[in-house]
XYZ file of C-alpha atoms in Angstrom:
769
model
C 116.654 45.060 -10.281
C 113.212 44.575 -11.854
C 111.497 41.205 -11.723
C 111.500 39.220 -14.968
C 109.710 35.945 -14.282
C 106.600 36.702 -16.366
C 106.981 34.954 -19.727
C 106.567 37.196 -22.796
C 103.338 36.287 -24.595
C 100.925 38.222 -26.806
C 97.695 37.251 -25.036
C 98.581 35.679 -21.687
C 100.391 36.406 -18.450
C 102.368 33.235 -17.711
C 104.432 32.119 -14.723
C 106.377 28.873 -14.808
C 107.913 27.181 -11.770
C 106.710 27.479 -8.184
C 108.568 29.986 -6.022
C 107.109 30.829 -2.602
C 108.854 34.221 -2.596
C 106.785 35.262 -5.648
C 103.367 34.215 -4.379
C 102.174 37.648 -3.214
C 103.397 39.396 -6.376
C 101.655 36.807 -8.529
C 98.470 37.120 -6.492
C 98.397 40.756 -7.667
C 99.461 40.182 -11.279
C 96.995 37.340 -11.889
C 94.026 39.123 -10.242
C 90.626 38.765 -11.886
C 87.526 40.964 -11.837
C 84.292 41.734 -13.688
C 83.479 45.307 -12.677
C 81.154 44.195 -9.872
C 83.687 42.190 -7.855
C 87.273 41.075 -8.023
C 89.844 38.963 -6.270
C 93.541 38.435 -5.937
C 94.838 35.204 -7.440
C 94.881 33.295 -4.166
C 95.084 29.518 -4.361
C 91.777 27.702 -3.899
C 93.370 25.052 -1.675
C 94.939 25.937 1.655
C 98.362 27.601 1.588
C 100.394 28.054 4.765
C 103.117 30.217 3.185
C 103.114 34.004 2.903
C 99.994 35.145 1.085
C 97.729 38.206 0.788
C 94.126 36.986 0.811
C 91.781 39.397 -0.978
C 88.254 39.358 -2.426
C 86.421 42.648 -2.976
C 82.893 43.782 -3.839
C 82.502 47.011 -5.816
C 81.038 49.859 -3.764
C 81.080 48.000 -0.441
C 83.321 49.786 2.045
C 84.019 50.378 5.712
C 84.912 53.673 7.427
C 88.075 52.643 9.272
C 88.690 55.219 12.023
C 91.511 57.590 11.153
C 94.745 57.044 13.010
C 96.844 60.200 13.396
C 99.133 61.493 16.099
C 97.937 65.082 16.031
C 94.341 65.869 15.136
C 93.751 68.947 13.012
C 90.505 70.812 12.444
C 88.844 69.546 9.295
C 90.477 66.110 9.367
C 88.215 63.342 8.102
C 87.221 60.984 10.858
C 87.738 57.852 8.818
C 89.551 56.339 5.864
C 87.083 54.489 3.642
C 88.332 51.054 2.724
C 87.090 48.622 0.138
C 86.625 45.595 2.315
C 88.194 42.225 2.073
C 84.922 40.377 1.576
C 83.869 36.906 2.729
C 85.825 34.268 0.855
C 83.909 31.993 -1.528
C 86.787 30.571 -3.630
C 88.157 28.172 -1.015
C 88.357 24.444 -1.784
C 90.432 22.509 0.724
C 91.823 19.300 -0.783
C 92.979 16.199 1.078
C 94.545 13.074 -0.420
C 94.479 10.043 1.856
C 93.801 12.487 4.725
C 96.892 14.580 3.845
C 96.125 18.253 3.106
C 97.323 19.625 -0.225
C 99.471 22.660 0.623
C 102.095 23.785 -1.876
C 104.158 25.295 0.934
C 104.595 21.942 2.693
C 104.644 19.515 -0.247
C 107.795 17.415 -0.659
C 108.007 18.537 -4.274
C 106.105 20.826 -6.639
C 106.921 20.361 -10.339
C 105.628 21.588 -13.718
C 103.959 24.565 -12.010
C 102.327 26.891 -14.494
C 99.931 29.745 -13.932
C 98.212 31.539 -16.833
C 95.962 34.576 -16.997
C 94.360 34.320 -20.422
C 93.396 37.879 -21.308
C 91.737 37.031 -24.600
C 89.079 34.846 -22.958
C 89.134 36.177 -19.385
C 90.174 33.195 -17.280
C 92.895 32.186 -14.806
C 94.410 28.694 -14.725
C 97.002 26.749 -12.744
C 98.564 23.358 -13.246
C 101.229 21.435 -11.320
C 102.264 18.048 -10.038
C 102.838 17.701 -6.319
C 104.294 15.040 -4.092
C 102.634 15.161 -0.681
C 104.243 14.258 2.624
C 102.529 10.841 2.419
C 104.321 10.273 -0.934
C 101.143 10.342 -2.997
C 101.851 12.150 -6.248
C 99.019 14.094 -7.875
C 98.470 16.267 -10.917
C 96.257 19.320 -10.386
C 94.584 21.551 -12.989
C 92.410 24.531 -12.091
C 90.574 27.192 -14.051
C 88.468 30.051 -12.768
C 86.817 33.243 -13.940
C 84.393 35.940 -12.813
C 81.507 36.058 -15.241
C 80.891 39.223 -17.267
C 77.405 38.010 -18.249
C 76.312 37.138 -14.710
C 78.399 39.581 -12.713
C 77.376 38.272 -9.289
C 78.973 34.905 -10.071
C 82.351 33.282 -10.526
C 83.151 29.689 -11.449
C 85.999 27.308 -10.598
C 86.977 24.023 -12.194
C 89.386 22.042 -9.990
C 90.764 18.645 -11.120
C 92.967 16.182 -9.247
C 94.568 13.080 -10.818
C 96.499 10.572 -8.625
C 99.662 9.592 -10.517
C 101.352 6.846 -8.503
C 98.535 5.151 -6.562
C 94.811 4.937 -6.109
C 93.811 7.563 -3.556
C 90.886 8.776 -1.504
C 90.421 12.435 -2.434
C 88.222 14.852 -0.560
C 87.111 18.279 -1.752
C 85.889 20.705 0.904
C 84.447 23.774 -0.840
C 83.675 26.409 1.787
C 82.483 29.930 2.545
C 84.257 31.965 5.217
C 83.185 35.344 6.612
C 85.845 35.551 9.353
C 87.782 37.944 7.125
C 89.916 40.933 8.050
C 91.665 43.612 6.010
C 95.441 43.547 5.840
C 95.513 47.357 6.151
C 93.115 47.880 9.074
C 94.085 50.791 11.341
C 92.668 49.467 14.613
C 92.075 45.763 13.888
C 88.360 46.513 13.879
C 85.887 43.819 13.022
C 84.477 44.887 9.652
C 81.842 42.177 9.114
C 78.939 40.954 11.220
C 77.794 37.472 10.191
C 73.985 37.312 10.332
C 73.083 33.809 9.175
C 74.529 30.618 7.703
C 72.076 28.425 5.821
C 72.290 25.553 3.359
C 69.739 23.756 1.233
C 69.983 21.367 -1.728
C 73.796 21.587 -1.829
C 73.634 25.381 -1.906
C 75.200 27.338 0.971
C 74.717 30.985 1.959
C 76.343 33.308 4.487
C 74.498 36.556 5.070
C 76.716 39.269 6.524
C 76.639 43.022 6.856
C 79.392 45.568 7.211
C 79.761 47.282 10.553
C 78.915 51.032 10.550
C 78.005 51.282 6.853
C 75.413 48.464 6.929
C 75.975 47.000 3.476
C 74.120 43.703 3.424
C 75.638 40.862 1.421
C 75.060 37.202 0.782
C 78.063 35.038 -0.104
C 77.004 31.822 -1.784
C 78.200 28.587 -3.365
C 77.080 25.400 -5.054
C 79.280 22.592 -6.347
C 79.071 19.657 -8.735
C 81.566 16.748 -8.740
C 82.764 14.569 -11.618
C 84.858 11.456 -12.202
C 86.498 11.371 -15.636
C 84.076 14.040 -16.819
C 80.931 12.210 -15.660
C 78.764 13.949 -13.071
C 78.270 11.893 -9.923
C 75.637 12.505 -7.265
C 77.521 12.655 -3.970
C 75.776 13.767 -0.804
C 78.182 16.130 0.949
C 79.132 16.060 4.584
C 78.179 19.537 5.898
C 80.215 21.334 8.568
C 79.254 24.725 9.988
C 80.943 27.013 12.481
C 80.196 30.588 13.565
C 81.400 32.210 10.331
C 82.083 29.226 8.128
C 80.328 26.506 6.181
C 81.925 23.647 4.249
C 80.624 20.773 2.130
C 82.767 17.600 1.989
C 82.770 15.458 -1.182
C 84.890 12.272 -0.828
C 85.669 9.617 -3.416
C 88.266 6.894 -3.913
C 89.887 7.542 -7.268
C 91.907 5.071 -9.304
C 95.412 5.967 -10.419
C 95.304 8.254 -13.514
C 91.558 8.889 -13.153
C 90.399 12.473 -12.628
C 88.258 13.704 -9.743
C 86.906 17.197 -10.464
C 84.749 19.779 -8.758
C 82.946 22.682 -10.415
C 82.268 25.351 -7.832
C 80.007 28.335 -8.490
C 80.038 31.200 -6.026
C 79.825 34.930 -5.561
C 77.878 37.728 -3.911
C 74.430 39.267 -3.935
C 74.360 42.731 -2.339
C 71.683 45.129 -1.168
C 72.810 47.725 -3.679
C 71.035 45.539 -6.248
C 68.444 43.526 -4.279
C 66.175 44.099 -1.233
C 67.971 43.139 1.994
C 65.501 40.335 2.726
C 65.823 38.840 -0.779
C 69.581 38.271 -0.918
C 69.443 34.507 -0.306
C 66.536 34.123 -2.740
C 68.438 36.065 -5.407
C 71.576 34.012 -4.751
C 69.660 30.716 -5.035
C 68.135 31.856 -8.343
C 71.456 32.823 -9.898
C 73.039 29.558 -8.709
C 70.221 27.621 -10.335
C 70.800 29.483 -13.610
C 74.572 29.006 -13.770
C 74.706 25.402 -12.549
C 72.104 24.509 -15.197
C 74.302 26.184 -17.830
C 77.385 24.427 -16.508
C 81.034 25.446 -16.356
C 81.881 25.014 -20.059
C 78.854 26.944 -21.364
C 79.513 29.731 -18.874
C 83.170 29.800 -19.959
C 82.127 30.083 -23.608
C 79.914 33.058 -22.744
C 82.920 34.570 -20.987
C 85.035 34.139 -24.114
C 82.368 35.814 -26.243
C 81.959 38.731 -23.807
C 85.708 39.376 -23.830
C 85.786 39.055 -27.610
C 83.277 41.923 -27.798
C 85.410 44.073 -25.463
C 88.631 43.317 -27.342
C 87.016 44.008 -30.696
C 86.834 47.672 -29.694
C 89.576 48.118 -27.097
C 92.497 46.068 -28.415
C 95.771 47.649 -29.442
C 97.738 45.340 -31.729
C 101.527 45.729 -31.838
C 103.615 43.769 -34.324
C 107.291 43.028 -33.704
C 107.553 43.610 -29.928
C 106.008 40.933 -27.700
C 106.822 42.636 -24.384
C 105.230 45.889 -25.549
C 102.195 43.953 -26.832
C 101.794 42.000 -23.600
C 102.116 45.203 -21.591
C 99.334 47.149 -23.325
C 96.933 44.202 -23.363
C 97.523 43.602 -19.654
C 96.680 47.246 -18.988
C 93.527 47.225 -21.143
C 92.438 43.907 -19.594
C 92.807 45.126 -16.013
C 90.955 48.385 -16.756
C 88.004 46.412 -18.097
C 88.116 43.989 -15.166
C 87.880 46.965 -12.820
C 85.232 49.172 -14.435
C 82.800 48.519 -17.283
C 80.688 51.669 -16.967
C 77.401 49.972 -16.151
C 76.792 51.704 -12.808
C 77.233 55.440 -12.133
C 77.486 54.692 -8.389
C 80.866 53.044 -9.008
C 84.268 54.450 -9.916
C 87.852 53.337 -10.570
C 90.103 52.867 -7.559
C 93.882 53.120 -8.079
C 94.270 49.465 -7.054
C 90.944 48.252 -8.419
C 90.190 44.807 -6.969
C 93.851 43.822 -6.615
C 94.808 45.093 -3.159
C 93.916 47.365 -0.271
C 96.398 50.242 -0.599
C 94.692 53.606 -1.195
C 91.508 52.101 0.199
C 90.268 51.151 -3.261
C 88.728 54.617 -3.357
C 88.269 57.274 -6.047
C 91.101 59.730 -6.743
C 91.589 62.474 -9.360
C 93.173 59.762 -11.498
C 89.729 58.960 -12.916
C 89.237 62.424 -14.389
C 92.844 63.024 -15.459
C 93.729 59.619 -16.907
C 90.809 57.200 -17.173
C 88.068 59.189 -18.886
C 89.922 59.420 -22.260
C 90.271 55.616 -22.361
C 86.615 54.955 -21.570
C 85.383 57.674 -23.955
C 87.288 56.212 -26.884
C 86.838 52.461 -26.275
C 83.188 52.406 -25.159
C 80.186 54.635 -25.828
C 79.935 58.112 -24.343
C 77.445 56.989 -21.660
C 80.282 55.303 -19.782
C 82.278 58.551 -19.509
C 79.092 60.441 -18.703
C 78.467 58.023 -15.813
C 81.892 58.939 -14.431
C 81.012 62.645 -14.621
C 77.647 62.004 -12.981
C 79.412 60.227 -10.125
C 80.985 63.582 -9.208
C 77.756 65.527 -9.769
C 75.996 63.169 -7.369
C 78.679 63.990 -4.776
C 78.507 67.778 -5.246
C 76.715 68.445 -1.960
C 79.320 66.413 -0.079
C 82.081 68.398 -1.830
C 80.408 71.622 -0.642
C 80.279 70.203 2.901
C 83.971 69.241 2.653
C 84.817 72.846 1.764
C 82.614 74.202 4.575
C 84.592 72.155 7.120
C 87.706 74.029 5.974
C 86.057 77.451 6.223
C 84.816 78.028 2.657
C 81.411 79.590 2.101
C 78.615 80.287 -0.341
C 78.495 76.881 -2.016
C 82.231 76.581 -2.744
C 83.137 72.936 -3.306
C 86.337 71.062 -2.613
C 86.118 67.583 -4.036
C 87.845 64.960 -1.885
C 91.296 63.622 -2.613
C 90.039 60.169 -1.664
C 86.438 59.102 -1.410
C 83.874 56.343 -1.571
C 80.690 58.362 -1.017
C 81.725 61.988 -1.635
C 83.174 62.603 1.822
C 86.898 63.223 2.164
C 88.563 60.245 3.807
C 92.278 60.928 3.353
C 94.057 61.891 6.538
C 97.522 63.163 5.634
C 97.237 66.940 6.024
C 99.623 67.795 3.167
C 97.332 65.830 0.832
C 93.892 66.361 2.369
C 94.130 70.127 2.800
C 96.735 71.037 0.205
C 96.493 68.820 -2.864
C 93.621 70.952 -4.074
C 94.520 70.644 -7.740
C 92.144 67.644 -7.789
C 89.289 70.166 -8.051
C 90.683 71.338 -11.369
C 90.912 67.816 -12.804
C 87.178 67.379 -12.222
C 86.416 70.581 -14.147
C 88.876 69.563 -16.884
C 87.079 66.219 -17.298
C 83.831 68.061 -18.065
C 85.655 70.107 -20.714
C 87.402 67.013 -22.076
C 84.124 65.089 -22.316
C 82.446 67.886 -24.282
C 85.500 68.378 -26.476
C 85.620 64.701 -27.425
C 81.961 63.623 -27.542
C 80.376 66.878 -28.687
C 77.672 66.265 -26.048
C 77.077 69.685 -24.495
C 73.830 68.637 -22.791
C 75.675 67.463 -19.688
C 76.803 71.008 -18.850
C 73.379 72.730 -18.614
C 71.823 69.629 -17.039
C 74.460 68.977 -14.352
C 78.013 70.058 -15.119
C 77.577 73.803 -14.756
C 76.625 73.452 -11.087
C 79.913 71.610 -10.531
C 81.886 74.270 -12.426
C 80.278 77.077 -10.388
C 81.049 75.389 -7.068
C 84.659 74.764 -8.120
C 85.080 78.367 -9.342
C 83.787 79.633 -6.006
C 86.425 77.551 -4.250
C 89.282 78.932 -6.367
C 88.144 82.523 -5.952
C 88.053 82.118 -2.166
C 91.279 80.110 -2.008
C 93.325 82.780 -3.829
C 94.937 85.570 -1.766
C 95.778 89.034 -3.098
C 99.478 89.800 -2.606
C 100.166 93.510 -2.323
C 103.882 92.814 -2.841
C 103.288 91.033 -6.155
C 100.094 92.950 -7.048
C 98.780 89.543 -8.084
C 96.551 86.781 -6.749
C 98.561 83.939 -5.200
C 97.649 80.498 -3.935
C 99.555 79.590 -0.784
C 100.220 76.357 1.097
C 99.565 73.698 -1.527
C 100.880 70.361 -2.744
C 100.995 69.898 -6.512
C 100.914 66.580 -8.365
C 104.576 66.298 -7.326
C 104.016 65.040 -3.801
C 107.745 65.303 -3.066
C 106.990 69.008 -2.419
C 104.544 69.863 0.372
C 103.147 73.149 1.611
C 104.577 75.226 -1.233
C 103.402 78.590 -2.517
C 102.256 79.199 -6.068
C 102.555 75.762 -7.582
C 102.393 76.591 -11.300
C 100.082 73.706 -12.190
C 97.638 74.561 -9.390
C 97.595 78.291 -10.165
C 97.228 77.759 -13.898
C 94.427 75.244 -13.370
C 92.641 77.630 -10.981
C 92.842 80.453 -13.538
C 91.514 78.172 -16.280
C 88.651 76.841 -14.096
C 87.452 80.383 -13.332
C 87.499 81.347 -17.010
C 85.899 78.095 -18.141
C 83.060 78.499 -15.618
C 82.468 82.099 -16.796
C 82.474 81.018 -20.452
C 79.882 78.296 -19.816
C 77.631 80.495 -17.720
C 77.394 82.873 -20.714
C 76.759 80.009 -23.140
C 74.055 78.401 -20.983
C 72.365 81.788 -20.435
C 72.248 82.342 -24.176
C 71.331 78.846 -25.395
C 69.663 77.027 -22.462
C 67.719 79.767 -20.724
C 65.440 77.568 -18.603
C 68.474 75.632 -17.278
C 70.241 78.941 -16.665
C 67.353 80.301 -14.571
C 67.078 77.050 -12.605
C 70.824 77.061 -11.847
C 70.782 80.791 -11.022
C 68.009 80.261 -8.466
C 69.738 77.205 -7.022
C 73.202 78.791 -6.714
C 72.178 82.459 -6.130
C 74.903 83.616 -8.517
C 75.360 87.375 -8.775
C 77.038 89.651 -11.333
C 79.359 90.871 -8.555
C 80.528 87.327 -7.896
C 81.218 86.719 -11.580
C 83.190 89.951 -11.696
C 85.257 88.760 -8.694
C 86.072 85.517 -10.527
C 87.249 87.461 -13.551
C 89.428 89.705 -11.378
C 91.136 86.703 -9.738
C 91.628 84.885 -13.061
C 93.095 87.959 -14.772
C 95.362 88.703 -11.825
C 96.614 85.142 -11.160
C 100.343 84.935 -10.436
C 102.324 82.321 -12.367
C 105.937 81.890 -11.147
C 108.380 82.328 -14.039
C 112.130 82.497 -14.533
C 113.110 85.060 -17.156
C 116.679 83.731 -17.113
C 115.611 80.155 -17.937
C 112.436 81.094 -19.823
C 110.436 78.481 -17.894
C 107.490 78.532 -15.528
C 108.694 77.471 -12.096
C 107.126 74.469 -10.441
C 106.598 76.712 -7.429
C 108.130 79.682 -5.646
C 111.694 78.916 -4.566
C 112.265 75.935 -6.838
C 115.532 77.442 -8.094
C 116.807 77.758 -4.506
C 117.284 73.987 -4.455
C 120.540 72.184 -5.168
C 119.739 71.296 -8.770
C 121.431 67.908 -9.145
C 119.817 65.848 -11.908
C 118.593 62.269 -11.497
C 121.380 61.014 -13.778
C 123.858 62.155 -11.113
C 121.988 60.282 -8.375
C 123.545 56.876 -7.571
C 121.262 53.945 -8.463
C 121.725 52.684 -4.918
C 119.722 55.702 -3.721
C 116.656 54.788 -5.781
C 113.743 54.696 -5.283
C 114.233 57.697 -3.015
C 110.842 57.149 -1.357
C 112.232 53.892 0.059
C 115.817 55.063 0.700
C 115.607 58.667 1.951
C 114.061 60.499 4.879
C 111.013 62.631 4.105
C 112.996 65.713 5.145
C 115.670 64.977 2.566
C 113.122 64.348 -0.192
C 111.348 67.663 0.505
C 114.590 69.633 0.244
C 115.650 67.905 -2.969
C 114.734 69.023 -6.503
C 113.381 65.573 -7.325
C 109.923 65.325 -8.837
C 107.749 62.314 -8.112
C 105.590 62.758 -11.192
C 104.788 65.241 -13.970
C 103.790 68.513 -12.284
C 104.473 71.594 -14.417
C 104.466 69.195 -17.373
C 101.021 67.919 -16.314
C 99.790 71.431 -17.052
C 101.482 71.319 -20.437
C 99.730 67.992 -21.090
C 96.249 69.268 -20.185
C 96.634 72.606 -21.941
C 99.082 71.876 -24.728
C 97.252 74.249 -27.109
C 98.097 77.126 -24.768
C 101.829 76.675 -25.334
C 104.146 76.501 -28.322
C 106.223 73.471 -29.262
C 109.332 75.470 -28.285
C 107.883 76.180 -24.830
C 107.078 72.491 -24.334
C 110.605 71.533 -25.366
C 112.173 74.056 -22.992
C 110.048 72.892 -20.042
C 110.512 69.194 -20.840
C 114.283 69.659 -21.037
C 114.321 71.511 -17.729
C 111.998 69.316 -15.620
C 112.355 65.770 -16.921
C 116.001 65.445 -15.733
C 114.783 66.072 -12.144
C 111.892 63.584 -12.367
C 112.304 60.224 -10.620
C 108.949 58.851 -11.926
C 108.150 57.231 -8.592
C 104.466 57.759 -9.247
C 102.778 55.358 -11.640
C 101.094 58.380 -13.246
C 104.343 59.973 -14.444
C 105.819 57.949 -17.346
C 102.692 58.146 -19.531
C 102.624 61.971 -19.595
C 106.327 62.067 -20.406
C 105.894 59.440 -23.138
C 103.172 61.508 -24.829
C 105.265 64.671 -24.664
C 108.466 62.984 -25.826
C 106.550 61.660 -28.856
C 105.198 65.152 -29.553
C 108.807 66.397 -29.481
C 109.759 63.568 -31.859
C 112.080 61.954 -29.299
C 110.895 58.479 -30.092
C 113.553 56.530 -28.207
C 112.680 58.385 -25.012
C 108.954 58.052 -25.734
C 109.377 54.297 -26.234
C 111.348 53.897 -22.989
C 108.636 55.743 -21.051
C 105.955 53.671 -22.790
C 107.618 50.389 -21.764
C 107.907 51.649 -18.225
C 104.232 52.578 -17.949
C 102.980 49.461 -19.760
C 105.123 47.027 -17.764
C 105.180 48.944 -14.479
C 103.549 46.032 -12.650
C 104.642 43.116 -14.839
C 108.290 44.082 -14.282
C 107.632 45.614 -10.830
C 109.584 48.826 -11.429
C 108.687 50.265 -8.011
C 109.129 46.994 -6.056
C 105.589 47.118 -4.655
C 103.432 44.962 -6.926
C 102.716 42.577 -4.028
C 100.458 45.344 -2.649
C 98.318 45.374 -5.806
C 98.330 46.752 -9.348
C 98.352 50.376 -10.546
C 94.994 50.351 -12.311
C 94.409 54.033 -13.043
C 97.865 54.573 -14.513
C 97.048 51.784 -16.970
C 94.748 54.222 -18.756
C 97.832 56.405 -19.173
C 99.505 53.500 -20.975
C 96.665 53.501 -23.510
C 97.118 57.279 -23.893
C 100.863 56.782 -24.489
C 100.072 54.878 -27.675
C 96.901 56.581 -28.912
C 97.762 60.184 -27.974
C 101.542 59.761 -27.919
C 102.527 57.614 -30.900
C 99.205 57.998 -32.731
C 99.086 61.724 -32.005
C 95.303 61.657 -31.565
C 93.774 65.015 -30.619
C 90.173 66.196 -30.560
C 89.844 69.921 -31.229
C 87.508 72.240 -33.098
C 85.011 69.357 -33.391
C 87.445 67.326 -35.453
C 89.990 64.588 -34.943
C 93.611 65.089 -35.835
C 96.520 62.653 -35.894
C 100.303 62.987 -36.103
C 101.230 59.281 -36.351
C 104.704 58.122 -35.367
C 106.134 54.692 -34.676
C 109.006 53.458 -32.486
C 111.775 51.770 -34.466
C 111.282 48.643 -32.315
C 107.812 48.021 -33.837
C 106.801 46.796 -37.273
C 103.305 48.277 -36.859
C 100.551 49.044 -34.377
C 96.806 49.556 -34.681
C 93.973 50.780 -32.480
C 90.298 51.637 -32.707
C 88.443 54.609 -31.297
C 84.782 55.502 -31.012
C 84.474 59.194 -31.872
C 80.898 60.475 -31.809
C 79.591 57.063 -32.931
C 82.152 56.770 -35.721
C 84.285 53.651 -35.217
C 87.693 54.426 -36.663
C 90.564 51.951 -37.028
C 94.083 53.364 -37.341
C 97.037 51.248 -38.462
C 100.545 52.707 -38.389
C 103.499 50.845 -39.918
C 107.068 51.880 -40.661
C 106.027 52.733 -44.238
C 102.469 54.031 -44.090
C 99.382 54.867 -42.045
C 95.905 53.627 -42.935
C 92.559 54.857 -41.647
C 89.357 52.858 -41.943
C 85.969 54.029 -40.758
C 84.239 50.809 -39.756
C 80.975 52.424 -38.739
C 79.492 55.872 -39.312
C 78.900 58.492 -41.983
C 81.747 60.229 -43.784
C 84.037 62.331 -41.645
C 86.890 64.766 -42.198
C 90.014 64.231 -40.108
C 93.396 65.923 -40.180
C 96.615 63.931 -40.551
C 99.817 65.905 -40.083
C 97.694 69.067 -40.494
C 96.272 67.934 -43.861
C 92.579 67.278 -44.442
C 91.562 63.650 -45.183
C 87.971 62.647 -45.955
C 87.007 59.239 -44.542
C 84.080 57.246 -45.899
C 82.490 54.157 -44.377
C 84.403 50.930 -45.144
C 86.887 52.732 -47.403
C 90.572 52.405 -46.544
C 92.643 55.599 -46.704
C 96.368 54.931 -47.004
C 98.883 57.717 -46.391
C 102.628 57.365 -46.871
């Protein structure tokens, strides 16, 4: 049973009614972020019920020592974790000396929580009857500023309803924070100093081992009925904690409010000894602006983002809410300003997966950022991997590879592998191919080839070297095979000749060879520099060609399909439709042994190859493979429904495509996998965008031109989206009757719609029936 308490709404995520059993799920769903930091939607006031406290700073991590029963050579020594950072949002509230705590209140009524995606803020309102019978009305609003990304702001209002009352606000900072997912209960933070001056408070702390220096800060203003009052706070400090107390007797139906400004300065952006100074300066700026002016700037910043990124769906509120939630969370997580940062699968919403970088970025996120921002954002994501190339070479060396072969990590914060499950760390090597594919995809879409001679070719060479060394020549098959791998379908471990992996390896070798020739011919000085740096030889290039040409791809002549891996047909091929619902999800109901012996596919595997390389296969081949593999797919990875939605749309199976779209867009809102309390599935949200733009819109970039095959689910009246293609801003609107194209910025451009040429001119609407 999926959850269904989120109210359908075009622009907001809304929860009505307080239910303690939903608190952790809502803390995930209502998370906020600004690319530089983020936080779960924890209450500002104290809460003694079950809760998952979480505030996170982009790029700040801790190497939590790996915990495994049996150490294997090459294992990473640690799992990098985005740290639960010192808490600045806290505001304890007492009414006539009784603490406000929704878990212990006599009654909580009219509870409403709203995440307004259009303007980028989170609000709560409720009435509560405390144990001392004082009844109060509370309204809160908070946001993390996009304009000043070190700062967040909170407005917290309390109105006594049945009596005059003495209300006390205690805004605080707390650095006695631990991670929920720590392996050894290590202490992650070392508090260095606690200082306060002029109603500003600062806690300087550094991470253990990694030595990231941070300053957590706050300043508050208090108001009665909207009028600022100058109250001198009572200051309390402990070892890792500082609190300011503001107390006032408030008449019945008057409003006592606090505006709290807080956040983090970090040594990634400031000198270590200037963190407090920088924090004081930013506090001075934002308190002078005030909460309302800062909120208006927030609205304007989100308006700019939505102007380019929005997808508008008419006639289906749940579908509309789903896509906007996905686009909103992607932009809260990563805005492309800093090439040192990347997109963790949970973003700033939880601690699972360590908040680290996976292959998801290259396979799913880059298309979204290329099309909804300028190409520099996608280029930053490519440069992130280039900057980690030496670490990827070192990772491969630990496993016995030589001569500059690179194995990019499955999970990383700084380029080092930090994933410690052997079947993933050592065997899920297909991630190397996704990184090469992203370089190809970037060039294909943006037309910017300069990245390849400047940086990308070195990455392609190192990856090709890995694949050539990883392949084994089988005298029995007279082919090159790749043994002992895990494909994208992680419900199969340690298999031989995973089709997707082998096909990707073959393509990587050929793509590297093709670009070496092109760079030699057209960028000779870059070619000579790279040749000297990598000591490439003609013999080595010949070896790559031999492996690529001789790569084995498992195939069933009887079924006319590529096999997911050797031995797949030996399984008991019972489809998912014949699996009792009580057995799902199998990753929570079955033993690992049983899963590994089953035919069930966690996510698109062979079909992932058909998604990446669709031009290599005919429509008939796609249909045959889709019909064979989809019935065995349980979609227990968040990355699975989007690929299937795109392919179902390509096959004109719109009902199936729509079902997959709803599943990917509302994966977290409806909690399909019963795990949203752990955090959101950020990277798969980019797949939701692809489901509409590439799936229903049929957008493809090939031969330096855009093509579209627009389709529309019967449940929708229309949908529209914008894309930035080589500095041409194109708006596409698809209705049940017609499709219109409008170039909103750029010179004239030829596109193809259903294989027919259409010439677009600036500001001229092209309507096609």
